Tab-separated table of C-alpha atoms and ligand atoms in Angstrom:
chain	number	residue	atom	x	y	z
J	1	MET	CA	54.053	-18.753	-28.931
J	2	ASP	CA	52.207	-20.915	-26.407
J	3	ARG	CA	48.618	-21.721	-27.279
J	4	MET	CA	46.377	-19.361	-25.423
J	5	ILE	CA	43.499	-21.375	-24.013
J	6	LYS	CA	41.983	-18.777	-21.790
J	7	ARG	CA	40.699	-15.842	-23.746
J	8	PRO	CA	38.372	-13.593	-21.717
J	9	ARG	CA	37.377	-11.802	-24.909
J	10	ARG	CA	35.552	-14.948	-26.047
J	11	LEU	CA	32.621	-13.981	-23.829
J	12	ARG	CA	32.424	-10.431	-25.158
J	13	GLY	CA	31.859	-11.137	-28.819
J	14	THR	CA	28.173	-10.367	-29.219
J	15	LYS	CA	25.541	-8.449	-27.351
J	16	ALA	CA	23.486	-11.607	-26.737
J	17	LEU	CA	26.458	-13.339	-25.192
J	18	ARG	CA	27.478	-10.347	-23.112
J	19	ASN	CA	23.938	-10.081	-21.804
J	20	MET	CA	23.838	-13.808	-21.053
J	21	VAL	CA	26.878	-13.703	-18.798
J	22	ARG	CA	26.214	-10.432	-17.029
J	23	GLU	CA	27.050	-10.646	-13.359
J	24	THR	CA	24.898	-7.750	-12.249
J	25	ARG	CA	21.171	-7.939	-12.842
J	26	MET	CA	18.889	-5.058	-12.099
J	27	SER	CA	15.192	-4.541	-12.215
J	28	LYS	CA	13.161	-1.385	-12.404
J	29	ASP	CA	11.124	-2.748	-9.505
J	30	SER	CA	14.082	-1.866	-7.300
J	31	LEU	CA	14.061	1.845	-8.175
J	32	ILE	CA	12.720	4.512	-5.839
J	33	TYR	CA	12.130	8.039	-7.117
J	34	PRO	CA	12.519	10.923	-4.620
J	35	MET	CA	10.082	13.830	-5.029
J	36	PHE	CA	9.632	17.211	-3.343
J	37	VAL	CA	6.247	18.542	-2.268
J	38	VAL	CA	5.592	22.189	-1.368
J	39	GLU	CA	2.688	24.305	-0.130
J	40	GLY	CA	0.740	26.487	-2.560
J	41	THR	CA	-1.074	25.846	-5.803
J	42	GLY	CA	-0.111	25.595	-9.427
J	43	ILE	CA	3.548	25.058	-8.599
J	44	LYS	CA	5.857	22.926	-10.707
J	45	ARG	CA	9.104	24.728	-10.121
J	46	GLU	CA	12.425	23.417	-11.333
J	47	ILE	CA	15.096	23.145	-8.651
J	48	PRO	CA	18.019	25.243	-9.917
J	49	SER	CA	20.813	22.927	-8.779
J	50	MET	CA	18.891	19.842	-9.900
J	51	PRO	CA	17.739	20.451	-13.470
J	52	GLY	CA	14.857	18.163	-14.370
J	53	GLN	CA	13.704	17.844	-10.738
J	54	TYR	CA	10.832	19.897	-9.405
J	55	HIS	CA	8.962	21.231	-6.434
J	56	TYR	CA	5.323	20.224	-6.762
J	57	SER	CA	2.357	21.730	-4.999
J	58	LEU	CA	-0.372	19.295	-4.004
J	59	ASP	CA	-2.539	20.002	-7.034
J	60	MET	CA	0.370	19.367	-9.402
J	61	LEU	CA	1.570	16.241	-7.638
J	62	PRO	CA	-0.873	13.683	-9.103
J	63	ALA	CA	0.249	14.350	-12.688
J	64	ALA	CA	3.891	13.939	-11.657
J	65	LEU	CA	3.092	10.708	-9.828
J	66	GLU	CA	1.180	9.481	-12.845
J	67	GLU	CA	4.190	10.200	-15.033
J	68	THR	CA	6.439	8.303	-12.619
J	69	ALA	CA	4.188	5.244	-12.672
J	70	LYS	CA	3.957	5.428	-16.476
J	71	ALA	CA	7.744	5.495	-16.688
J	72	GLY	CA	7.748	2.106	-14.975
J	73	VAL	CA	8.871	3.237	-11.529
J	74	SER	CA	6.689	1.745	-8.832
J	75	SER	CA	7.930	3.471	-5.674
J	76	VAL	CA	8.396	7.068	-4.617
J	77	MET	CA	10.068	8.709	-1.640
J	78	LEU	CA	8.295	11.897	-0.622
J	79	PHE	CA	9.999	14.917	0.943
J	80	GLY	CA	7.878	17.728	2.317
J	81	ILE	CA	8.770	21.394	2.464
J	82	PRO	CA	6.391	23.181	4.841
J	83	ASP	CA	5.632	26.883	4.918
J	84	SER	CA	5.971	27.213	8.645
J	85	LYS	CA	8.903	26.033	10.677
J	86	ASP	CA	9.586	26.182	14.399
J	87	GLU	CA	12.180	25.132	16.972
J	88	ILE	CA	10.975	21.543	17.245
J	89	GLY	CA	9.592	21.065	13.743
J	90	SER	CA	5.998	20.561	14.811
J	91	SER	CA	4.607	20.778	11.280
J	92	ALA	CA	6.316	17.435	10.635
J	93	TRP	CA	3.603	15.531	12.493
J	94	ALA	CA	0.653	17.870	11.876
J	95	GLN	CA	-2.385	16.033	10.605
J	96	ASP	CA	-2.730	18.598	7.847
J	97	GLY	CA	1.035	18.762	7.257
J	98	ILE	CA	2.454	18.857	3.767
J	99	ILE	CA	3.434	15.171	3.632
J	100	GLN	CA	0.221	14.014	5.247
J	101	ARG	CA	-1.824	15.872	2.611
J	102	ALA	CA	0.509	14.752	-0.180
J	103	LEU	CA	-0.073	11.132	0.823
J	104	GLU	CA	-3.788	11.623	0.816
J	105	ALA	CA	-3.769	13.290	-2.598
J	106	GLY	CA	-1.246	10.892	-4.071
J	107	LYS	CA	-2.829	7.687	-2.889
J	108	LYS	CA	-6.205	8.811	-4.122
J	109	ALA	CA	-4.954	9.843	-7.551
J	110	VAL	CA	-2.325	7.152	-8.169
J	111	PRO	CA	-3.009	4.259	-5.794
J	112	GLU	CA	-0.816	1.814	-7.691
J	113	LEU	CA	2.376	3.537	-6.520
J	114	TYR	CA	4.176	2.493	-3.341
J	115	TYR	CA	4.602	5.488	-1.032
J	116	ILE	CA	7.652	5.851	1.186
J	117	THR	CA	8.188	8.960	3.295
J	118	ASP	CA	11.382	10.523	4.552
J	119	VAL	CA	11.114	10.974	8.310
J	120	CYS	CA	13.317	13.814	9.530
J	121	MET	CA	13.008	17.165	11.219
J	122	CYS	CA	15.455	19.259	9.182
J	123	GLU	CA	12.902	20.534	6.664
J	124	TYR	CA	10.588	21.483	9.544
J	125	THR	CA	12.861	23.113	12.101
J	126	SER	CA	13.633	26.826	12.035
J	127	HIS	CA	17.334	26.049	12.637
J	128	GLY	CA	17.521	23.320	9.966
J	129	HIS	CA	18.955	20.638	12.231
J	130	CYS	CA	17.529	17.128	12.239
J	131	GLY	CA	15.993	17.316	15.721
J	132	ALA	CA	15.254	19.358	18.821
J	133	LEU	CA	18.202	21.323	20.102
J	134	CYS	CA	19.972	21.393	23.392
J	135	GLY	CA	22.210	24.423	23.164
J	136	HIS	CA	23.905	24.128	19.808
J	137	ASP	CA	23.639	20.366	19.508
J	138	VAL	CA	20.736	18.107	18.650
J	139	ASP	CA	19.272	16.456	21.743
J	140	ASN	CA	19.094	12.808	20.727
J	141	ASP	CA	16.620	11.479	23.267
J	142	ARG	CA	14.286	14.441	23.142
J	143	THR	CA	14.131	14.046	19.350
J	144	LEU	CA	13.086	10.379	19.396
J	145	PRO	CA	9.432	10.924	20.337
J	146	LEU	CA	9.164	13.694	17.734
J	147	LEU	CA	10.427	11.367	15.013
J	148	ALA	CA	8.174	8.588	16.253
J	149	LYS	CA	5.049	10.706	16.098
J	150	THR	CA	6.033	12.020	12.687
J	151	ALA	CA	6.417	8.465	11.383
J	152	LEU	CA	3.081	7.465	12.898
J	153	SER	CA	1.320	10.447	11.338
J	154	HIS	CA	2.750	9.516	7.927
J	155	VAL	CA	1.468	5.982	8.283
J	156	GLN	CA	-1.914	7.195	9.456
J	157	ALA	CA	-2.039	9.385	6.350
J	158	GLY	CA	-1.318	6.390	4.127
J	159	ALA	CA	2.460	5.873	3.916
J	160	ASP	CA	3.346	2.313	2.895
J	161	MET	CA	6.822	2.517	4.406
J	162	VAL	CA	8.709	5.060	6.514
J	163	ALA	CA	12.349	6.007	6.126
J	164	PRO	CA	14.022	7.828	9.029
J	165	SER	CA	16.993	9.894	7.810
J	166	ASP	CA	17.889	11.869	10.935
J	167	MET	CA	20.688	9.635	12.318
J	168	MET	CA	19.563	9.846	15.946
J	169	ASP	CA	20.546	6.806	18.009
J	170	GLY	CA	17.607	4.561	18.826
J	171	ARG	CA	15.130	6.053	16.392
J	172	VAL	CA	14.323	2.823	14.587
J	173	ALA	CA	13.308	1.196	17.884
J	174	ALA	CA	11.237	4.251	18.830
J	175	ILE	CA	9.444	4.236	15.476
J	176	ARG	CA	8.886	0.472	15.480
J	177	ARG	CA	7.389	0.693	18.929
J	178	ILE	CA	4.928	3.490	18.189
J	179	LEU	CA	3.844	1.877	14.927
J	180	ASP	CA	3.257	-1.466	16.649
J	181	GLU	CA	1.411	0.123	19.557
J	182	ASN	CA	-0.931	1.693	17.059
J	183	GLY	CA	-1.593	-1.473	15.131
J	184	HIS	CA	0.771	-0.870	12.215
J	185	VAL	CA	2.908	-3.946	12.660
J	186	GLU	CA	2.933	-4.539	8.912
J	187	ILE	CA	4.535	-1.222	7.928
J	188	PRO	CA	8.237	-1.681	7.096
J	189	ILE	CA	11.008	0.694	8.137
J	190	LEU	CA	13.710	1.617	5.666
J	191	SER	CA	16.455	3.026	7.833
J	192	TYR	CA	18.973	5.528	6.530
J	193	ALA	CA	21.323	3.495	8.704
J	194	VAL	CA	24.685	4.386	7.211
J	195	LYS	CA	24.415	8.055	6.408
J	196	TYR	CA	27.541	10.124	6.102
J	197	ALA	CA	27.985	13.834	6.761
J	198	SER	CA	28.390	14.616	3.094
J	199	ALA	CA	28.889	17.641	0.881
J	200	PHE	CA	27.015	15.709	-1.796
J	201	TYR	CA	23.733	16.739	-0.116
J	202	GLY	CA	24.295	20.369	-1.121
J	203	PRO	CA	21.689	20.632	-3.893
J	204	PHE	CA	19.099	18.787	-1.779
J	205	ARG	CA	19.465	21.263	1.053
J	206	GLU	CA	18.743	24.057	-1.375
J	207	ALA	CA	15.796	22.072	-2.729
J	208	ALA	CA	14.425	21.236	0.716
J	209	ASP	CA	15.374	24.514	2.351
J	210	SER	CA	16.974	22.427	5.076
J	211	ALA	CA	20.542	23.665	5.418
J	212	PRO	CA	21.502	24.047	9.089
J	213	ALA	CA	21.399	27.683	10.175
J	214	PHE	CA	24.612	27.187	12.140
J	215	GLY	CA	27.235	24.475	12.391
J	216	ASP	CA	26.941	21.233	10.487
J	217	ARG	CA	25.590	17.713	10.933
J	218	ARG	CA	28.825	16.065	11.973
J	219	SER	CA	27.648	15.330	15.510
J	220	TYR	CA	25.011	12.962	14.156
J	221	GLN	CA	25.851	11.987	10.579
J	222	MET	CA	28.896	9.771	10.083
J	223	ASP	CA	32.517	10.688	9.475
J	224	TYR	CA	33.435	9.639	5.946
J	225	HIS	CA	36.745	8.192	7.085
J	226	ASN	CA	34.864	5.299	8.676
J	227	ALA	CA	33.609	2.086	7.109
J	228	LYS	CA	33.572	-0.298	10.074
J	229	GLU	CA	31.360	2.147	11.895
J	230	GLY	CA	28.920	1.800	9.009
J	231	ILE	CA	28.601	-1.883	9.801
J	232	LYS	CA	27.965	-1.023	13.429
J	233	GLU	CA	25.190	1.395	12.426
J	234	ALA	CA	23.625	-1.101	10.032
J	235	LEU	CA	23.670	-3.942	12.563
J	236	LEU	CA	22.244	-1.741	15.299
J	237	ASP	CA	19.363	-0.642	13.111
J	238	VAL	CA	18.593	-4.197	12.073
J	239	GLU	CA	18.555	-5.154	15.746
J	240	GLU	CA	16.165	-2.292	16.445
J	241	GLY	CA	13.833	-3.554	13.767
J	242	ALA	CA	14.862	-1.976	10.470
J	243	ASP	CA	13.465	-4.026	7.592
J	244	LEU	CA	15.818	-2.494	5.037
J	245	VAL	CA	18.975	-0.472	5.583
J	246	MET	CA	20.367	2.251	3.389
J	247	VAL	CA	23.839	3.509	2.634
J	248	LYS	CA	24.026	7.152	1.615
J	249	PRO	CA	25.524	8.700	-0.514
J	250	ALA	CA	26.138	5.951	-3.086
J	251	LEU	CA	28.948	6.542	-5.554
J	252	SER	CA	31.659	7.595	-3.126
J	253	TYR	CA	30.680	4.800	-0.727
J	254	LEU	CA	30.682	1.679	-2.876
J	255	ASP	CA	33.077	-0.028	-0.472
J	256	VAL	CA	30.631	0.593	2.367
J	257	ILE	CA	27.722	-0.774	0.328
J	258	ARG	CA	29.781	-3.897	-0.339
J	259	ARG	CA	30.687	-4.430	3.305
J	260	VAL	CA	27.216	-3.715	4.642
J	261	SER	CA	25.557	-5.975	2.070
J	262	GLU	CA	27.857	-8.837	3.034
J	263	THR	CA	27.111	-8.345	6.714
J	264	VAL	CA	23.377	-7.833	7.112
J	265	HIS	CA	20.602	-10.178	6.079
J	266	VAL	CA	18.104	-7.516	5.130
J	267	PRO	CA	17.834	-5.764	1.766
J	268	VAL	CA	20.368	-2.965	1.307
J	269	ALA	CA	19.374	0.237	-0.423
J	270	ALA	CA	21.674	2.978	-1.645
J	271	TYR	CA	20.783	6.609	-2.221
J	272	SER	CA	22.424	8.283	-5.166
J	273	VAL	CA	22.084	11.766	-3.756
J	274	SER	CA	21.477	15.211	-5.140
J	275	GLY	CA	25.151	16.089	-5.587
J	276	GLU	CA	25.748	12.958	-7.622
J	277	TYR	CA	22.831	13.903	-9.850
J	278	ALA	CA	23.945	17.524	-10.130
J	279	MET	CA	27.492	16.584	-11.146
J	280	ILE	CA	26.294	14.385	-13.988
J	281	LYS	CA	23.772	16.997	-15.125
J	282	ALA	CA	26.337	19.775	-15.074
J	283	ALA	CA	29.019	17.885	-16.965
J	284	ALA	CA	26.467	16.594	-19.475
J	285	GLY	CA	25.114	20.108	-19.912
J	286	LYS	CA	28.591	21.227	-20.893
J	287	GLY	CA	28.841	18.394	-23.376
J	288	TRP	CA	31.740	16.871	-21.463
J	289	ILE	CA	30.171	13.467	-20.810
J	290	ASP	CA	27.367	11.460	-22.360
J	291	GLU	CA	24.590	11.682	-19.783
J	292	ALA	CA	22.746	8.428	-20.504
J	293	SER	CA	25.928	6.358	-20.625
J	294	VAL	CA	27.244	7.774	-17.378
J	295	VAL	CA	23.895	7.336	-15.626
J	296	CYS	CA	23.816	3.664	-16.649
J	297	GLU	CA	27.403	3.041	-15.611
J	298	ALA	CA	27.066	4.776	-12.257
J	299	ALA	CA	23.794	3.022	-11.365
J	300	THR	CA	25.183	-0.366	-12.326
J	301	ALA	CA	28.195	0.261	-10.083
J	302	VAL	CA	25.899	0.727	-7.109
J	303	TYR	CA	24.133	-2.585	-7.746
J	304	ARG	CA	27.446	-4.300	-8.470
J	305	ALA	CA	28.679	-3.135	-5.070
J	306	GLY	CA	25.814	-5.032	-3.456
J	307	ALA	CA	22.811	-2.726	-3.290
J	308	GLY	CA	19.477	-4.311	-4.124
J	309	VAL	CA	17.453	-1.098	-4.098
J	310	LEU	CA	18.415	2.257	-5.580
J	311	LEU	CA	17.032	5.662	-4.726
J	312	THR	CA	17.853	8.016	-7.549
J	313	TYR	CA	16.660	11.174	-9.248
J	314	TYR	CA	17.343	9.304	-12.498
J	315	ALA	CA	14.816	6.567	-11.645
J	316	LYS	CA	12.522	7.291	-14.589
J	317	GLU	CA	15.382	7.333	-17.079
J	318	LEU	CA	16.895	4.175	-15.608
J	319	ALA	CA	13.570	2.348	-15.866
J	320	LYS	CA	13.597	3.168	-19.561
J	321	PHE	CA	17.205	2.063	-20.008
J	322	MET	CA	16.362	-1.216	-18.292
J	323	ASP	CA	13.318	-1.710	-20.521
J	324	GLU	CA	15.499	-1.106	-23.558
J	325	GLY	CA	17.965	-3.704	-22.324
J	326	ARG	CA	20.710	-1.125	-22.209
J	327	ILE	CA	21.426	-2.232	-18.646
J	328	GLY	CA	19.885	-4.771	-16.339
U	1	PBG	C1	17.126	14.800	5.492
U	1	PBG	C2	17.702	14.293	4.241
U	1	PBG	C3	18.793	14.765	3.488
U	1	PBG	C4	18.837	13.997	2.330
U	1	PBG	C5	17.826	13.044	2.424
U	1	PBG	N1	17.145	13.231	3.616
U	1	PBG	C6	19.693	15.912	3.719
U	1	PBG	C7	20.603	15.947	4.848
U	1	PBG	O1	20.754	15.003	5.615
U	1	PBG	O2	21.194	17.007	5.014
U	1	PBG	C8	19.790	14.171	1.184
U	1	PBG	C9	19.301	13.715	-0.141
U	1	PBG	C10	20.063	14.214	-1.307
U	1	PBG	O3	21.081	14.912	-1.200
U	1	PBG	O4	19.623	13.886	-2.424
U	1	PBG	N2	17.872	14.685	6.616
């Protein structure tokens, strides 16, 4: 037999060595934890399709934020679920809106966290679409000023960063402009630039009460057959002033994360969405997979694909796994 000089196993012999030569490095600083805020008091209500995730009323939010910070996660993404909805989603930019008050309460109670807000209309409109309607379709240009004033109101209430998720054309430019005009040149925009029309958002729409009352989101969110178009979306948003771009969902779109991260020169985030979380939870609940191991493997895959920032409902657990050296 020929001498075998190249033996890949040589680098796998011990944990210390494996850790030394890891190609993918992660840090808990790059985790963002999404949270849901509702009206009312005394509410910490588990979301049925997302076990372990909750709706929090404003009085219960500080303790949950505290717990997040203690777990080693430094950033949160807030989603608001208002009591009253209308055709144009006007509670989205109300000064006493749910997100605006959540920011006030959160920043006061746990100022060390970094607060990002989701900017979209779907939780606030009576029809559940991501903007103002024209007939049965969302009117792109009429929606832009609504998104812009929503983003501004979040920043005025204390948001450190805004993240538009509506997929209207031109919204990053509209938001950048209104923020700058109002003296908020320093506030970054994390654009949900490459967002697919995905069935993996199912549990979220139950959680956020934001399912469209008719039709679907395919006239504004992307067709999952397309990857090149994702690059177009990412480049456009960067041109419009996005400071970070996101690909969403994560696990089924690793190829897109790879291509986008090789194309743009801004940080790329990926959102491991509600359906990804629910699938792991459900299978783990049945005893069919080992939850912690799968969570680590799936998260690492997203970073390996090129993401530098990860939004995930498993953020607190992942921070712990990184601390323990299990991944990272
Ligand atoms: C709002 C929004 C959605 C998600 C984030 N922001 C739902 C949607 O577009 O229908 C999904 C998040 C998740 O599934 O975890 N537009």
